Amino acid sequence: MFIGHFAVGFAAKKFAPRASLLPLLAAPLFCDILWPIFLILGWEHVRIVPGFTRFNSYDLYDFPWSHSLLMCVVWATVFSAIYYASARYRPGAIAIWIGVLSHWVLDWITHVPDMPLYPGGGPRLGLSLWNHVAATMAVEILMLLAGVYLYASATRSRDRIGKYAFYAYVLVLLVLFISDRFSGQPAPASASVAAHDIFLPSVIAEVVLLVWPWWFDRHRIERAT
Ligand SMILES: [Zn+2]
């Protein structure tokens, strides 16, 4: 899943309006933030198999440290505890815990059966939504729009940045998601090449896609109810 994870972060603002959008978005993205780092460290592995699913050509045969259910619970608890220690804001800490864990649930719905329960073997689960292109598009886009709606109903802009940088961000997410679908499949590559090909673009994308919402969120305030 891609923009569906952002939807969870946006929606969390409704539940924890005093938390910055940055940790609220970083939480549901957390497993995918760890993934390229663990790939480049050689702790996890991926193969590029063109047409592996109808939506995505990654064969995610080994990623238990970033994406097993057990490790998601661990990451959720660590992230949430660090947040609570620094911000002392209970709704934010709860939203972050649920947010990190939501990543596993949403990936489980979209992935082919490759989602581990714990590192070191065991069953691997997945409902394979990625094999249904139209359904994947519909689910993710509807989720994002719902999340953005909740965010917009919990906050209002203080100035033009709070308004237009927010709109532009949502538009860019949609364009990235849709254009990704129509871009050519990457050429077959070995696992080690795949790690290097994935690392830098992923890190750059993550930094941009987290700093940008941090910026416009500072130009929006909680809507009085
Ligand atoms: Zn993921």
Coordinates of N, CA and C and ligand atoms in Angstrom, one line a residue:
M1 N 0.8 -1.2 0.0 CA 0.0 0.0 0.0 C 0.9 1.2 0.0
F2 N 0.4 2.3 -0.6 CA 1.2 3.5 -0.7 C 0.4 4.7 -0.1
I3 N -0.5 5.3 -0.8 CA -1.1 6.5 -0.3 C -2.1 6.2 0.9
G4 N -2.5 4.9 0.9 CA -3.4 4.5 2.1 C -2.7 4.7 3.4
H5 N -1.4 4.6 3.5 CA -0.7 4.8 4.7 C -0.7 6.3 5.1
F6 N -0.6 7.2 4.1 CA -0.7 8.6 4.3 C -2.1 9.0 4.9
A7 N -3.1 8.3 4.3 CA -4.5 8.5 4.8 C -4.6 8.3 6.3
V8 N -4.0 7.3 6.8 CA -4.0 7.0 8.3 C -3.4 8.2 9.1
G9 N -2.3 8.7 8.6 CA -1.6 9.8 9.2 C -2.5 11.0 9.3
F10 N -3.1 11.3 8.1 CA -4.0 12.5 8.0 C -5.2 12.3 9.0
A11 N -5.8 11.2 9.0 CA -7.0 10.9 9.8 C -6.6 11.0 11.3
A12 N -5.4 10.7 11.6 CA -5.0 10.7 13.1 C -5.1 12.1 13.7
K13 N -5.0 13.1 12.8 CA -5.1 14.5 13.3 C -6.4 14.8 14.0
K14 N -7.5 14.1 13.5 CA -8.8 14.3 14.0 C -8.8 13.8 15.5
F15 N -8.1 12.7 15.7 CA -8.1 12.1 17.0 C -7.1 12.8 18.0
A16 N -6.0 13.3 17.4 CA -4.9 13.9 18.2 C -4.5 15.3 17.6
P17 N -5.5 16.3 17.6 CA -5.3 17.5 16.9 C -4.1 18.3 17.3
R18 N -3.6 18.1 18.6 CA -2.4 18.9 19.0 C -1.1 18.3 18.6
A19 N -1.1 17.1 18.1 CA 0.1 16.5 17.6 C 0.5 17.0 16.2
S20 N 1.8 17.2 16.0 CA 2.3 17.6 14.7 C 1.9 16.5 13.7
L21 N 1.7 17.0 12.4 CA 1.4 16.0 11.4 C 2.6 15.1 11.1
L22 N 3.8 15.7 11.4 CA 5.0 14.9 11.0 C 5.1 13.5 11.7
P23 N 5.0 13.4 13.1 CA 5.0 12.1 13.7 C 3.7 11.3 13.3
L24 N 2.6 12.0 13.1 CA 1.4 11.3 12.8 C 1.5 10.6 11.4
L25 N 2.2 11.2 10.5 CA 2.4 10.6 9.2 C 3.6 9.6 9.2
A26 N 4.6 9.9 10.0 CA 5.8 9.0 10.1 C 5.4 7.7 10.7
A27 N 4.4 7.7 11.5 CA 4.0 6.4 12.2 C 3.5 5.4 11.2
P28 N 2.4 5.7 10.4 CA 2.0 4.7 9.5 C 3.0 4.4 8.4
L29 N 3.9 5.3 8.2 CA 5.0 5.0 7.1 C 6.2 4.3 7.7
F30 N 6.2 4.1 9.0 CA 7.5 3.7 9.7 C 8.1 2.5 9.2
C31 N 7.3 1.4 8.9 CA 7.9 0.2 8.4 C 8.5 0.4 7.0
D32 N 7.9 1.3 6.2 CA 8.5 1.6 4.9 C 9.7 2.5 5.0
I33 N 9.8 3.3 6.1 CA 11.0 4.1 6.3 C 12.2 3.2 6.7
L34 N 11.9 2.2 7.5 CA 13.0 1.3 8.0 C 13.4 0.4 6.8
W35 N 12.5 0.1 5.9 CA 12.8 -1.0 4.9 C 14.0 -0.7 4.0
P36 N 14.1 0.5 3.4 CA 15.3 0.8 2.5 C 16.6 0.8 3.4
I37 N 16.5 1.2 4.6 CA 17.7 1.2 5.5 C 18.1 -0.3 5.8
F38 N 17.2 -1.1 6.1 CA 17.5 -2.5 6.3 C 18.0 -3.2 5.1
L39 N 17.4 -2.8 3.9 CA 17.9 -3.4 2.6 C 19.4 -3.1 2.4
I40 N 19.7 -1.8 2.6 CA 21.1 -1.4 2.2 C 22.1 -2.0 3.3
L41 N 21.6 -2.2 4.5 CA 22.4 -2.9 5.5 C 22.6 -4.4 5.2
G42 N 21.7 -4.9 4.3 CA 21.8 -6.3 4.0 C 21.0 -7.2 5.0
W43 N 20.2 -6.5 5.9 CA 19.4 -7.3 6.8 C 18.2 -7.9 6.2
E44 N 17.7 -7.2 5.1 CA 16.5 -7.7 4.4 C 16.8 -7.7 2.9
H45 N 16.0 -8.4 2.2 CA 16.3 -8.6 0.7 C 15.0 -8.5 -0.1
V46 N 15.2 -8.1 -1.4 CA 14.1 -8.0 -2.3 C 14.6 -8.4 -3.7
R47 N 13.7 -9.0 -4.5 CA 14.0 -9.3 -5.8 C 13.0 -8.5 -6.7
I48 N 13.5 -8.1 -7.9 CA 12.6 -7.4 -8.8 C 12.2 -8.5 -9.8
V49 N 11.0 -8.8 -9.9 CA 10.4 -9.8 -10.8 C 9.3 -9.1 -11.6
P50 N 9.6 -8.7 -12.8 CA 8.6 -8.0 -13.6 C 7.3 -8.8 -13.6
G51 N 6.2 -8.1 -13.3 CA 4.9 -8.7 -13.3 C 4.6 -9.6 -12.1
F52 N 5.4 -9.4 -11.0 CA 5.2 -10.3 -9.8 C 3.8 -10.2 -9.3
T53 N 3.3 -9.0 -9.1 CA 1.9 -8.8 -8.9 C 1.5 -7.9 -10.0
R54 N 0.2 -7.8 -10.2 CA -0.3 -6.9 -11.3 C 0.0 -5.4 -11.0
F55 N 0.3 -5.1 -9.7 CA 0.5 -3.7 -9.4 C 1.9 -3.4 -9.1
N56 N 2.7 -4.4 -8.9 CA 4.0 -4.1 -8.3 C 5.0 -5.2 -8.7
S57 N 6.2 -4.9 -8.9 CA 7.1 -6.0 -9.4 C 8.1 -6.4 -8.3
Y58 N 7.9 -6.0 -7.1 CA 8.8 -6.4 -6.0 C 8.4 -7.8 -5.4
D59 N 9.4 -8.7 -5.4 CA 9.2 -10.0 -4.7 C 9.8 -9.8 -3.3
L60 N 9.0 -9.5 -2.3 CA 9.4 -9.1 -1.0 C 9.6 -10.4 -0.2
Y61 N 10.6 -11.2 -0.5 CA 10.7 -12.5 0.1 C 11.4 -12.5 1.5
D62 N 12.0 -11.4 1.8 CA 12.7 -11.4 3.1 C 12.7 -9.9 3.7
F63 N 11.7 -9.6 4.5 CA 11.7 -8.3 5.2 C 11.0 -8.4 6.6
P64 N 11.5 -9.4 7.4 CA 10.8 -9.6 8.7 C 11.1 -8.5 9.7
W65 N 12.3 -7.8 9.6 CA 12.7 -6.8 10.6 C 11.9 -5.5 10.5
S66 N 11.5 -5.2 9.3 CA 10.7 -4.0 9.1 C 9.2 -4.3 9.0
H67 N 8.8 -5.5 8.6 CA 7.4 -5.8 8.2 C 6.8 -7.0 8.8
S68 N 7.4 -7.6 9.9 CA 6.6 -8.7 10.5 C 5.7 -8.1 11.5
L69 N 4.6 -8.8 11.8 CA 3.6 -8.3 12.8 C 4.3 -8.0 14.2
L70 N 5.1 -9.0 14.6 CA 5.8 -8.8 15.9 C 6.6 -7.6 15.9
M71 N 7.4 -7.4 14.9 CA 8.3 -6.2 14.9 C 7.5 -4.9 14.7
C72 N 6.4 -4.9 14.0 CA 5.5 -3.7 13.9 C 5.0 -3.3 15.3
V73 N 4.7 -4.3 16.2 CA 4.3 -4.0 17.5 C 5.5 -3.4 18.3
V74 N 6.7 -4.0 18.1 CA 7.8 -3.4 18.8 C 8.1 -2.0 18.3
W75 N 8.1 -1.8 17.0 CA 8.4 -0.4 16.5 C 7.3 0.6 17.0
A76 N 6.0 0.1 17.0 CA 4.9 1.0 17.4 C 5.1 1.4 18.9
T77 N 5.6 0.4 19.7 CA 5.7 0.7 21.1 C 6.9 1.7 21.3
V78 N 8.0 1.4 20.6 CA 9.2 2.3 20.7 C 8.9 3.7 20.3
F79 N 8.3 3.8 19.1 CA 8.0 5.1 18.5 C 7.0 5.9 19.5
S80 N 6.0 5.2 19.9 CA 5.0 5.8 20.8 C 5.6 6.2 22.1
A81 N 6.5 5.4 22.7 CA 7.1 5.7 24.0 C 8.0 6.9 23.8
I82 N 8.8 7.0 22.7 CA 9.7 8.1 22.5 C 8.9 9.4 22.3
Y83 N 7.8 9.3 21.6 CA 6.9 10.5 21.4 C 6.3 10.9 22.7
Y84 N 5.8 10.0 23.5 CA 5.2 10.4 24.8 C 6.2 11.0 25.7
A85 N 7.4 10.5 25.7 CA 8.5 11.0 26.6 C 8.8 12.4 26.3
S86 N 8.7 12.8 25.0 CA 9.1 14.1 24.6 C 7.9 15.1 24.5
A87 N 6.7 14.6 24.1 CA 5.6 15.5 23.9 C 4.6 15.4 25.1
R88 N 4.5 14.4 25.8 CA 3.6 14.2 26.9 C 2.2 14.4 26.5
Y89 N 1.8 13.9 25.3 CA 0.5 14.1 24.7 C -0.1 12.7 24.4
R90 N -1.0 12.3 25.3 CA -1.4 10.9 25.3 C -2.2 10.6 24.0
P91 N -3.1 11.4 23.5 CA -3.8 11.1 22.2 C -2.8 10.9 21.1
G92 N -1.7 11.7 21.0 CA -0.7 11.6 20.0 C 0.0 10.3 20.1
A93 N 0.4 9.9 21.3 CA 1.1 8.6 21.5 C 0.2 7.4 21.1
I94 N -1.1 7.5 21.4 CA -2.0 6.4 21.0 C -2.1 6.4 19.5
A95 N -2.3 7.5 18.9 CA -2.4 7.6 17.4 C -1.2 7.0 16.8
I96 N 0.0 7.3 17.3 CA 1.2 6.8 16.7 C 1.3 5.3 16.9
W97 N 0.9 4.8 18.0 CA 1.0 3.3 18.2 C 0.1 2.6 17.2
I98 N -1.2 3.1 17.1 CA -2.1 2.5 16.2 C -1.6 2.7 14.7
G99 N -1.1 3.9 14.5 CA -0.6 4.2 13.1 C 0.5 3.2 12.7
V100 N 1.5 3.0 13.5 CA 2.6 2.1 13.1 C 2.0 0.7 12.8
L101 N 1.1 0.2 13.7 CA 0.6 -1.1 13.5 C -0.4 -1.2 12.3
S102 N -1.0 -0.1 12.0 CA -1.9 -0.1 10.8 C -1.2 -0.4 9.5
H103 N 0.2 -0.2 9.5 CA 1.0 -0.5 8.3 C 0.9 -1.9 8.0
W104 N 1.0 -2.8 9.0 CA 1.0 -4.2 8.8 C -0.3 -4.6 8.3
V105 N -1.4 -4.1 8.9 CA -2.8 -4.5 8.5 C -3.0 -4.1 7.0
L106 N -2.7 -2.9 6.7 CA -2.9 -2.4 5.3 C -2.0 -3.2 4.3
D107 N -0.8 -3.4 4.7 CA 0.1 -4.2 3.7 C -0.4 -5.6 3.6
W108 N -0.9 -6.2 4.7 CA -1.5 -7.5 4.7 C -2.7 -7.6 3.7
I109 N -3.5 -6.6 3.6 CA -4.6 -6.5 2.7 C -4.1 -6.5 1.2
T110 N -3.0 -5.6 1.0 CA -2.6 -5.4 -0.4 C -1.6 -6.4 -0.9
H111 N -0.7 -6.9 -0.1 CA 0.4 -7.8 -0.5 C -0.1 -9.2 -0.9
V112 N 0.7 -9.8 -1.8 CA 0.5 -11.3 -1.9 C 1.0 -11.9 -0.6
P113 N 0.8 -13.2 -0.3 CA 1.2 -13.7 1.0 C 2.7 -13.7 1.3
D114 N 3.1 -12.5 1.7 CA 4.6 -12.3 2.0 C 4.8 -11.6 3.3
M115 N 3.7 -11.3 4.1 CA 3.8 -10.6 5.3 C 4.1 -11.6 6.5
P116 N 5.3 -11.5 7.0 CA 5.6 -12.5 8.1 C 4.9 -12.1 9.4
L117 N 4.7 -13.0 10.3 CA 4.2 -12.8 11.6 C 5.3 -12.4 12.6
Y118 N 6.5 -13.0 12.4 CA 7.7 -12.7 13.3 C 8.9 -13.1 12.5
P119 N 10.1 -12.5 12.9 CA 11.3 -12.9 12.2 C 11.7 -14.4 12.4
G120 N 12.3 -15.0 11.3 CA 12.8 -16.3 11.5 C 11.8 -17.4 11.0
G121 N 11.0 -17.1 10.0 CA 10.2 -18.2 9.5 C 8.7 -18.0 9.9
G122 N 8.0 -19.1 9.9 CA 6.5 -19.0 10.2 C 5.7 -18.7 9.0
P123 N 4.4 -18.6 9.2 CA 3.5 -18.4 8.0 C 3.7 -17.0 7.5
R124 N 3.4 -16.8 6.2 CA 3.4 -15.5 5.6 C 2.0 -15.2 5.0
L125 N 1.5 -14.0 5.3 CA 0.1 -13.8 5.0 C -0.1 -12.6 4.0
G126 N -1.2 -12.6 3.3 CA -1.5 -11.4 2.5 C -2.8 -11.7 1.6
L127 N -3.6 -10.7 1.5 CA -4.9 -10.9 0.8 C -4.8 -10.6 -0.7
S128 N -3.6 -10.1 -1.2 CA -3.4 -10.0 -2.7 C -4.2 -8.9 -3.4
L129 N -4.6 -7.9 -2.7 CA -5.3 -6.8 -3.4 C -4.6 -6.3 -4.6
W130 N -3.2 -6.3 -4.5 CA -2.4 -5.8 -5.6 C -2.6 -6.6 -6.9
N131 N -3.2 -7.7 -6.9 CA -3.5 -8.4 -8.1 C -4.8 -7.9 -8.8
H132 N -5.4 -6.9 -8.1 CA -6.6 -6.3 -8.7 C -6.4 -4.8 -8.8
V133 N -6.0 -4.4 -10.0 CA -5.5 -3.0 -10.2 C -6.6 -2.0 -9.9
A134 N -7.7 -2.2 -10.4 CA -8.8 -1.2 -10.2 C -9.2 -1.1 -8.8
A135 N -9.3 -2.2 -8.1 CA -9.7 -2.2 -6.7 C -8.6 -1.5 -5.9
T136 N -7.3 -1.8 -6.2 CA -6.3 -1.2 -5.4 C -6.3 0.3 -5.6
M137 N -6.5 0.8 -6.8 CA -6.6 2.2 -7.1 C -7.7 2.8 -6.3
A138 N -8.9 2.2 -6.4 CA -10.1 2.7 -5.8 C -9.9 2.8 -4.2
V139 N -9.5 1.7 -3.7 CA -9.3 1.6 -2.2 C -8.4 2.7 -1.7
E140 N -7.2 2.8 -2.3 CA -6.2 3.7 -1.8 C -6.6 5.2 -2.0
I141 N -7.2 5.5 -3.2 CA -7.6 6.9 -3.4 C -8.8 7.3 -2.5
L142 N -9.7 6.4 -2.3 CA -10.8 6.7 -1.4 C -10.3 6.9 0.0
M143 N -9.4 6.0 0.4 CA -8.8 6.2 1.8 C -8.1 7.5 1.9
L144 N -7.3 7.9 0.9 CA -6.6 9.2 1.0 C -7.6 10.3 1.1
L145 N -8.6 10.3 0.3 CA -9.6 11.4 0.3 C -10.3 11.5 1.7
A146 N -10.6 10.3 2.3 CA -11.3 10.3 3.6 C -10.3 10.8 4.6
G147 N -9.1 10.4 4.6 CA -8.1 10.9 5.6 C -7.9 12.4 5.5
V148 N -7.8 12.9 4.2 CA -7.6 14.3 4.0 C -8.8 15.1 4.5
Y149 N -10.0 14.5 4.3 CA -11.2 15.2 4.7 C -11.2 15.3 6.3
L150 N -10.8 14.2 7.0 CA -10.7 14.3 8.4 C -9.7 15.3 8.9
Y151 N -8.6 15.4 8.2 CA -7.5 16.3 8.6 C -8.0 17.8 8.4
A152 N -8.7 18.0 7.2 CA -9.2 19.3 6.9 C -10.3 19.7 7.9
S153 N -11.1 18.7 8.4 CA -12.2 19.1 9.3 C -11.6 19.3 10.7
A154 N -10.4 18.8 11.0 CA -9.8 19.0 12.3 C -8.9 20.3 12.4
T155 N -8.6 20.8 11.2 CA -7.6 22.0 11.2 C -8.2 23.0 10.2
R156 N -7.7 24.2 10.4 CA -7.9 25.2 9.3 C -6.7 26.0 9.1
S157 N -6.5 26.6 7.9 CA -5.3 27.3 7.5 C -5.2 28.6 8.2
R158 N -4.0 29.0 8.6 CA -3.7 30.3 9.1 C -3.4 31.3 8.0
D159 N -2.9 30.8 6.9 CA -2.4 31.6 5.8 C -2.4 30.8 4.5
R160 N -1.8 31.4 3.5 CA -1.8 30.8 2.2 C -1.0 29.5 2.2
I161 N 0.1 29.4 2.9 CA 0.9 28.2 2.9 C 0.1 27.1 3.5
G162 N -0.6 27.4 4.6 CA -1.5 26.3 5.2 C -2.5 25.8 4.3
K163 N -2.9 26.6 3.3 CA -3.9 26.2 2.4 C -3.3 25.5 1.1
Y164 N -2.5 26.3 0.4 CA -2.1 25.8 -0.9 C -1.0 24.8 -0.8
A165 N -0.1 24.9 0.2 CA 0.9 23.8 0.3 C 0.2 22.5 0.7
F166 N -0.8 22.6 1.4 CA -1.6 21.4 1.8 C -2.3 20.8 0.5
Y167 N -3.0 21.6 -0.2 CA -3.7 21.1 -1.5 C -2.6 20.5 -2.4
A168 N -1.5 21.2 -2.6 CA -0.5 20.8 -3.5 C 0.1 19.4 -3.1
Y169 N 0.2 19.2 -1.8 CA 0.8 18.0 -1.3 C -0.2 16.8 -1.6
V170 N -1.5 17.0 -1.4 CA -2.4 15.9 -1.7 C -2.4 15.6 -3.2
L171 N -2.3 16.7 -4.0 CA -2.3 16.5 -5.4 C -1.0 15.7 -5.8
V172 N 0.1 16.0 -5.2 CA 1.3 15.3 -5.6 C 1.2 13.8 -5.2
L173 N 0.7 13.6 -4.0 CA 0.5 12.2 -3.6 C -0.3 11.4 -4.6
L174 N -1.4 12.0 -5.1 CA -2.3 11.4 -6.1 C -1.6 11.1 -7.4
V175 N -0.8 12.2 -7.8 CA -0.1 12.1 -9.1 C 1.0 11.0 -9.0
L176 N 1.7 11.0 -7.9 CA 2.8 9.9 -7.7 C 2.1 8.5 -7.7
F177 N 1.0 8.4 -7.1 CA 0.4 7.1 -7.0 C -0.1 6.6 -8.4
I178 N -0.8 7.5 -9.1 CA -1.3 7.2 -10.4 C -0.2 7.0 -11.4
S179 N 0.8 7.9 -11.4 CA 1.8 7.8 -12.4 C 2.7 6.6 -12.2
D180 N 2.9 6.2 -10.9 CA 3.6 5.0 -10.6 C 3.0 3.8 -11.3
R181 N 1.7 3.8 -11.3 CA 0.9 2.7 -11.9 C 1.2 2.6 -13.4
F182 N 1.5 3.7 -14.1 CA 1.6 3.7 -15.5 C 3.1 3.8 -16.0
S183 N 4.0 3.8 -15.0 CA 5.4 3.9 -15.4 C 5.8 2.5 -15.8
G184 N 6.9 2.4 -16.6 CA 7.3 1.1 -17.1 C 7.8 0.2 -15.9
Q185 N 7.8 -1.1 -16.1 CA 8.3 -2.0 -15.1 C 9.8 -1.8 -15.1
P186 N 10.5 -1.9 -13.9 CA 12.0 -1.8 -13.9 C 12.5 -3.1 -14.5
A187 N 13.7 -3.0 -15.1 CA 14.4 -4.1 -15.7 C 14.7 -5.1 -14.6
P188 N 14.8 -6.4 -15.0 CA 15.2 -7.4 -14.0 C 16.5 -7.1 -13.4
A189 N 16.7 -7.3 -12.1 CA 17.9 -6.9 -11.5 C 18.2 -7.9 -10.4
S190 N 19.4 -8.0 -10.0 CA 19.8 -8.9 -8.9 C 19.4 -8.2 -7.6
A191 N 19.3 -9.0 -6.5 CA 18.9 -8.5 -5.2 C 19.8 -7.3 -4.7
S192 N 21.1 -7.5 -4.9 CA 22.0 -6.4 -4.4 C 21.9 -5.1 -5.2
V193 N 21.7 -5.3 -6.5 CA 21.4 -4.1 -7.3 C 20.1 -3.4 -6.9
A194 N 19.1 -4.3 -6.6 CA 17.8 -3.7 -6.2 C 17.9 -2.9 -5.0
A195 N 18.7 -3.3 -4.0 CA 18.9 -2.6 -2.7 C 19.4 -1.2 -3.0
H196 N 20.5 -1.1 -3.9 CA 21.1 0.2 -4.2 C 20.1 1.0 -5.0
D197 N 19.4 0.4 -5.9 CA 18.4 1.2 -6.7 C 17.3 1.7 -5.9
I198 N 16.9 1.0 -4.8 CA 15.8 1.4 -4.0 C 16.2 2.5 -3.0
F199 N 17.4 2.3 -2.4 CA 17.7 3.1 -1.2 C 17.6 4.6 -1.4
L200 N 18.4 5.2 -2.3 CA 18.4 6.6 -2.4 C 17.1 7.3 -2.8
P201 N 16.5 6.8 -3.9 CA 15.2 7.4 -4.2 C 14.2 7.3 -3.1
S202 N 14.2 6.1 -2.3 CA 13.2 6.0 -1.2 C 13.5 7.0 -0.1
V203 N 14.8 7.2 0.2 CA 15.1 8.1 1.3 C 14.8 9.5 0.9
I204 N 15.1 9.9 -0.3 CA 14.8 11.2 -0.8 C 13.3 11.5 -0.7
A205 N 12.5 10.5 -1.3 CA 11.1 10.6 -1.3 C 10.5 10.7 0.1
E206 N 11.0 9.9 1.0 CA 10.5 10.0 2.4 C 10.8 11.3 3.1
V207 N 12.0 11.8 2.9 CA 12.3 13.1 3.5 C 11.4 14.2 3.0
V208 N 11.2 14.3 1.6 CA 10.4 15.3 1.0 C 8.9 15.1 1.5
L209 N 8.5 13.9 1.5 CA 7.0 13.6 1.8 C 6.7 13.7 3.3
L210 N 7.8 13.9 4.1 CA 7.5 14.2 5.6 C 7.8 15.6 6.0
V211 N 8.8 16.2 5.4 CA 9.1 17.6 5.7 C 8.0 18.5 5.2
W212 N 7.6 18.3 4.0 CA 6.5 19.1 3.4 C 5.3 19.2 4.2
P213 N 4.7 18.1 4.7 CA 3.5 18.2 5.6 C 3.8 18.8 6.9
W214 N 5.0 18.6 7.4 CA 5.4 19.2 8.7 C 5.3 20.7 8.5
W215 N 5.8 21.2 7.3 CA 5.8 22.6 7.0 C 4.4 23.2 6.9
F216 N 3.5 22.6 6.1 CA 2.2 23.2 6.0 C 1.3 23.0 7.2
D217 N 1.6 21.9 8.0 CA 0.8 21.7 9.2 C 1.1 22.8 10.2
R218 N 2.3 23.4 10.2 CA 2.6 24.5 11.1 C 1.9 25.8 10.7
H219 N 1.3 25.8 9.5 CA 0.6 26.9 9.0 C -0.9 26.7 9.1
R220 N -1.3 25.7 9.9 CA -2.7 25.4 10.1 C -2.9 25.2 11.6
I221 N -4.1 25.5 12.1 CA -4.4 25.4 13.5 C -5.6 24.6 13.7
E222 N -5.7 24.1 15.0 CA -6.9 23.3 15.3 C -8.1 24.1 15.1
R223 N -9.1 23.4 14.5 CA -10.4 24.1 14.3 C -11.2 24.0 15.6
A224 N -11.7 25.1 16.0 CA -12.5 25.1 17.3 C -13.8 24.4 17.0
T225 N -14.3 23.6 17.9 CA -15.5 22.8 17.6 C -16.6 23.3 18.5
Ligands
ZN1 ZN 5.1 -1.6 3.7

